[in-house]
PDB file of C-alpha atoms in Angstrom:
ATOM      1  CA  MET A   1       0.000   0.000   0.000  1.00 51.00           C
ATOM      2  CA  ARG A   2       2.935   2.349   0.512  1.00 53.00           C
ATOM      3  CA  ALA A   3       3.376   2.885  -3.246  1.00 67.00           C
ATOM      4  CA  PHE A   4      -0.361   3.114  -3.956  1.00 77.00           C
ATOM      5  CA  SER A   5      -0.802   6.735  -4.939  1.00 88.00           C
ATOM      6  CA  PRO A   6      -3.048   8.663  -7.321  1.00 93.00           C
ATOM      7  CA  VAL A   7      -2.120   8.957 -10.987  1.00 96.00           C
ATOM      8  CA  ALA A   8      -3.092  11.669 -13.484  1.00 97.00           C
ATOM      9  CA  TYR A   9      -5.195   9.972 -16.181  1.00 98.00           C
ATOM     10  CA  ARG A  10      -6.667  11.091 -19.464  1.00 98.00           C
ATOM     11  CA  VAL A  11      -9.468   8.805 -20.596  1.00 98.00           C
ATOM     12  CA  VAL A  12     -11.299   9.295 -23.884  1.00 99.00           C
ATOM     13  CA  ILE A  13     -14.676   7.557 -24.085  1.00 98.00           C
ATOM     14  CA  ASP A  14     -16.375   7.649 -27.480  1.00 98.00           C
ATOM     15  CA  GLY A  15     -14.601  10.907 -28.304  1.00 98.00           C
ATOM     16  CA  ILE A  16     -15.246  12.651 -24.975  1.00 98.00           C
ATOM     17  CA  SER A  17     -12.114  13.364 -22.933  1.00 98.00           C
ATOM     18  CA  TYR A  18     -11.950  13.125 -19.118  1.00 97.00           C
ATOM     19  CA  GLU A  19      -8.884  14.156 -17.122  1.00 97.00           C
ATOM     20  CA  ASP A  20      -8.433  13.660 -13.383  1.00 96.00           C
ATOM     21  CA  THR A  21      -6.338  11.871 -10.824  1.00 95.00           C
ATOM     22  CA  ALA A  22      -7.408   8.370  -9.923  1.00 95.00           C
ATOM     23  CA  MET A  23      -6.389   5.403  -7.837  1.00 93.00           C
ATOM     24  CA  LEU A  24      -7.730   3.053 -10.498  1.00 91.00           C
ATOM     25  CA  VAL A  25      -9.286   3.119 -13.942  1.00 95.00           C
ATOM     26  CA  SER A  26     -10.716  -0.242 -14.941  1.00 94.00           C
ATOM     27  CA  ILE A  27     -12.462  -1.331 -18.140  1.00 96.00           C
ATOM     28  CA  GLY A  28     -14.635  -4.429 -18.167  1.00 92.00           C
ATOM     29  CA  ASN A  29     -16.984  -6.288 -20.436  1.00 90.00           C
ATOM     30  CA  GLY A  30     -18.058  -8.587 -17.627  1.00 88.00           C
ATOM     31  CA  ILE A  31     -19.056  -8.045 -14.017  1.00 88.00           C
ATOM     32  CA  SER A  32     -16.144  -9.520 -12.122  1.00 87.00           C
ATOM     33  CA  TYR A  33     -12.512 -10.537 -12.159  1.00 81.00           C
ATOM     34  CA  GLY A  34      -9.683 -11.132  -9.719  1.00 75.00           C
ATOM     35  CA  GLY A  35     -11.288 -13.756  -7.501  1.00 82.00           C
ATOM     36  CA  GLY A  36     -14.827 -12.445  -7.558  1.00 87.00           C
ATOM     37  CA  MET A  37     -14.297  -8.695  -7.348  1.00 92.00           C
ATOM     38  CA  ARG A  38     -17.381  -7.150  -8.952  1.00 93.00           C
ATOM     39  CA  VAL A  39     -15.455  -4.191 -10.360  1.00 92.00           C
ATOM     40  CA  CYS A  40     -18.028  -3.456 -13.100  1.00 93.00           C
ATOM     41  CA  PRO A  41     -21.208  -4.745 -11.419  1.00 94.00           C
ATOM     42  CA  ASN A  42     -23.577  -3.512 -14.132  1.00 94.00           C
ATOM     43  CA  ALA A  43     -21.568  -4.801 -17.098  1.00 93.00           C
ATOM     44  CA  LEU A  44     -23.281  -7.037 -19.647  1.00 90.00           C
ATOM     45  CA  VAL A  45     -21.146  -9.051 -22.062  1.00 86.00           C
ATOM     46  CA  ASP A  46     -23.737  -8.761 -24.823  1.00 85.00           C
ATOM     47  CA  ASP A  47     -24.779  -5.089 -24.660  1.00 90.00           C
ATOM     48  CA  GLY A  48     -22.170  -3.809 -27.128  1.00 91.00           C
ATOM     49  CA  GLU A  49     -20.582  -1.521 -24.540  1.00 95.00           C
ATOM     50  CA  LEU A  50     -17.661  -1.615 -22.146  1.00 96.00           C
ATOM     51  CA  ASP A  51     -18.016  -0.460 -18.554  1.00 97.00           C
ATOM     52  CA  ILE A  52     -15.424   1.845 -17.022  1.00 97.00           C
ATOM     53  CA  THR A  53     -14.896   2.118 -13.268  1.00 96.00           C
ATOM     54  CA  TRP A  54     -12.990   5.207 -12.148  1.00 96.00           C
ATOM     55  CA  LEU A  55     -11.868   5.379  -8.505  1.00 94.00           C
ATOM     56  CA  HIS A  56     -10.951   9.019  -7.941  1.00 95.00           C
ATOM     57  CA  GLU A  57      -8.211  10.070  -5.546  1.00 95.00           C
ATOM     58  CA  VAL A  58      -8.874   8.887  -1.984  1.00 94.00           C
ATOM     59  CA  SER A  59      -6.829   8.552   1.181  1.00 93.00           C
ATOM     60  CA  LYS A  60      -5.400   5.141   2.051  1.00 91.00           C
ATOM     61  CA  ALA A  61      -7.880   4.909   4.928  1.00 92.00           C
ATOM     62  CA  THR A  62     -10.819   5.548   2.580  1.00 91.00           C
ATOM     63  CA  PHE A  63      -9.451   3.061   0.063  1.00 90.00           C
ATOM     64  CA  MET A  64      -9.238   0.403   2.785  1.00 91.00           C
ATOM     65  CA  ARG A  65     -12.897   1.076   3.671  1.00 91.00           C
ATOM     66  CA  VAL A  66     -14.086   1.038   0.051  1.00 90.00           C
ATOM     67  CA  PHE A  67     -12.061  -1.954  -1.176  1.00 90.00           C
ATOM     68  CA  PRO A  68     -14.044  -4.733   0.599  1.00 92.00           C
ATOM     69  CA  THR A  69     -17.283  -3.436  -0.951  1.00 94.00           C
ATOM     70  CA  VAL A  70     -16.003  -4.350  -4.440  1.00 94.00           C
ATOM     71  CA  TYR A  71     -16.824  -8.010  -3.706  1.00 94.00           C
ATOM     72  CA  LYS A  72     -20.534  -7.138  -3.531  1.00 94.00           C
ATOM     73  CA  GLY A  73     -20.355  -4.481  -6.228  1.00 94.00           C
ATOM     74  CA  THR A  74     -21.542  -1.805  -3.818  1.00 94.00           C
ATOM     75  CA  HIS A  75     -18.393   0.303  -4.216  1.00 94.00           C
ATOM     76  CA  VAL A  76     -20.308   2.100  -6.984  1.00 93.00           C
ATOM     77  CA  ASN A  77     -22.360   3.805  -4.246  1.00 95.00           C
ATOM     78  CA  ASN A  78     -19.278   5.650  -2.997  1.00 94.00           C
ATOM     79  CA  PRO A  79     -19.109   9.247  -4.272  1.00 95.00           C
ATOM     80  CA  LYS A  80     -15.438   8.751  -5.223  1.00 95.00           C
ATOM     81  CA  VAL A  81     -16.382   5.967  -7.665  1.00 96.00           C
ATOM     82  CA  GLN A  82     -17.640   7.042 -11.064  1.00 96.00           C
ATOM     83  CA  MET A  83     -19.003   4.701 -13.727  1.00 97.00           C
ATOM     84  CA  PHE A  84     -19.009   5.244 -17.486  1.00 98.00           C
ATOM     85  CA  ARG A  85     -19.956   3.204 -20.556  1.00 98.00           C
ATOM     86  CA  GLY A  86     -18.584   3.339 -24.046  1.00 98.00           C
ATOM     87  CA  LYS A  87     -17.609   1.512 -27.208  1.00 97.00           C
ATOM     88  CA  LEU A  88     -14.143   3.003 -27.780  1.00 98.00           C
ATOM     89  CA  ILE A  89     -11.927   3.876 -24.816  1.00 98.00           C
ATOM     90  CA  THR A  90      -8.386   5.235 -24.744  1.00 98.00           C
ATOM     91  CA  VAL A  91      -6.523   5.384 -21.426  1.00 98.00           C
ATOM     92  CA  GLU A  92      -3.401   7.524 -21.062  1.00 98.00           C
ATOM     93  CA  ALA A  93      -1.139   8.080 -18.042  1.00 97.00           C
ATOM     94  CA  THR A  94       2.567   8.747 -17.895  1.00 96.00           C
ATOM     95  CA  GLY A  95       4.683   5.864 -16.637  1.00 95.00           C
ATOM     96  CA  GLN A  96       1.775   3.449 -16.084  1.00 96.00           C
ATOM     97  CA  ILE A  97       1.368  -0.145 -17.263  1.00 95.00           C
ATOM     98  CA  ALA A  98      -1.852  -1.646 -18.661  1.00 95.00           C
ATOM     99  CA  TYR A  99      -2.997  -5.090 -17.545  1.00 92.00           C
ATOM    100  CA  ALA A 100      -5.666  -7.361 -19.026  1.00 88.00           C
ATOM    101  CA  ASP A 101      -7.023 -10.251 -16.997  1.00 81.00           C
ATOM    102  CA  GLY A 102      -4.032  -9.958 -14.678  1.00 81.00           C
ATOM    103  CA  GLU A 103      -1.495 -10.117 -17.509  1.00 89.00           C
ATOM    104  CA  ARG A 104       0.842  -7.251 -18.325  1.00 94.00           C
ATOM    105  CA  LEU A 105       0.022  -5.659 -21.714  1.00 94.00           C
ATOM    106  CA  GLY A 106       2.597  -2.893 -21.729  1.00 95.00           C
ATOM    107  CA  PRO A 107       2.836   0.831 -21.121  1.00 97.00           C
ATOM    108  CA  LEU A 108      -0.098   3.173 -21.576  1.00 97.00           C
ATOM    109  CA  PRO A 109      -1.681   4.504 -23.727  1.00 98.00           C
ATOM    110  CA  VAL A 110      -4.022   1.653 -24.531  1.00 97.00           C
ATOM    111  CA  GLU A 111      -7.112   1.612 -26.743  1.00 97.00           C
ATOM    112  CA  VAL A 112      -9.967  -0.762 -25.977  1.00 96.00           C
ATOM    113  CA  LYS A 113     -12.931  -1.161 -28.289  1.00 96.00           C
ATOM    114  CA  VAL A 114     -16.027  -3.255 -28.738  1.00 93.00           C
ATOM    115  CA  VAL A 115     -15.958  -5.607 -31.699  1.00 91.00           C
ATOM    116  CA  PRO A 116     -19.578  -6.755 -32.185  1.00 82.00           C
ATOM    117  CA  GLY A 117     -19.950 -10.478 -32.781  1.00 80.00           C
ATOM    118  CA  ALA A 118     -16.234 -11.203 -32.280  1.00 84.00           C
ATOM    119  CA  LEU A 119     -16.880 -13.642 -29.439  1.00 78.00           C
ATOM    120  CA  ARG A 120     -19.662 -16.150 -29.109  1.00 78.00           C
ATOM    121  CA  VAL A 121     -20.917 -16.251 -25.521  1.00 70.00           C
ATOM    122  CA  LEU A 122     -23.145 -19.004 -24.192  1.00 75.00           C
ATOM    123  CA  ALA A 123     -24.937 -18.259 -20.928  1.00 68.00           C
ATOM    124  CA  ARG A 124     -28.071 -19.046 -19.001  1.00 70.00           C
TER     125      ARG A 124
END
């Protein structure tokens, strides 16, 4: 936790630019990852959109209070958590690394987009 500090991000969602400091910017097509963390609790894999979770700058104490709520998806009720949706997202931040499904992708910037029909999903 010592090195966990806010980062200045620029995120472009469907052509609209947002700039702010954040503890985390996460993009998901599904509800959960990382052992059941419901980071994007309203995400639907078949809605043609990606969900973006933006945790704005918070103190370490606040982060420690908010973090456990991610397992129920109720972190979205915290005023420091902002949710977006979009089809084309670009994330930029100096000196930061992008990860996908826990695997290192490489340095930012990264562009993430919806490709309709690219993946067949079977679900109940």
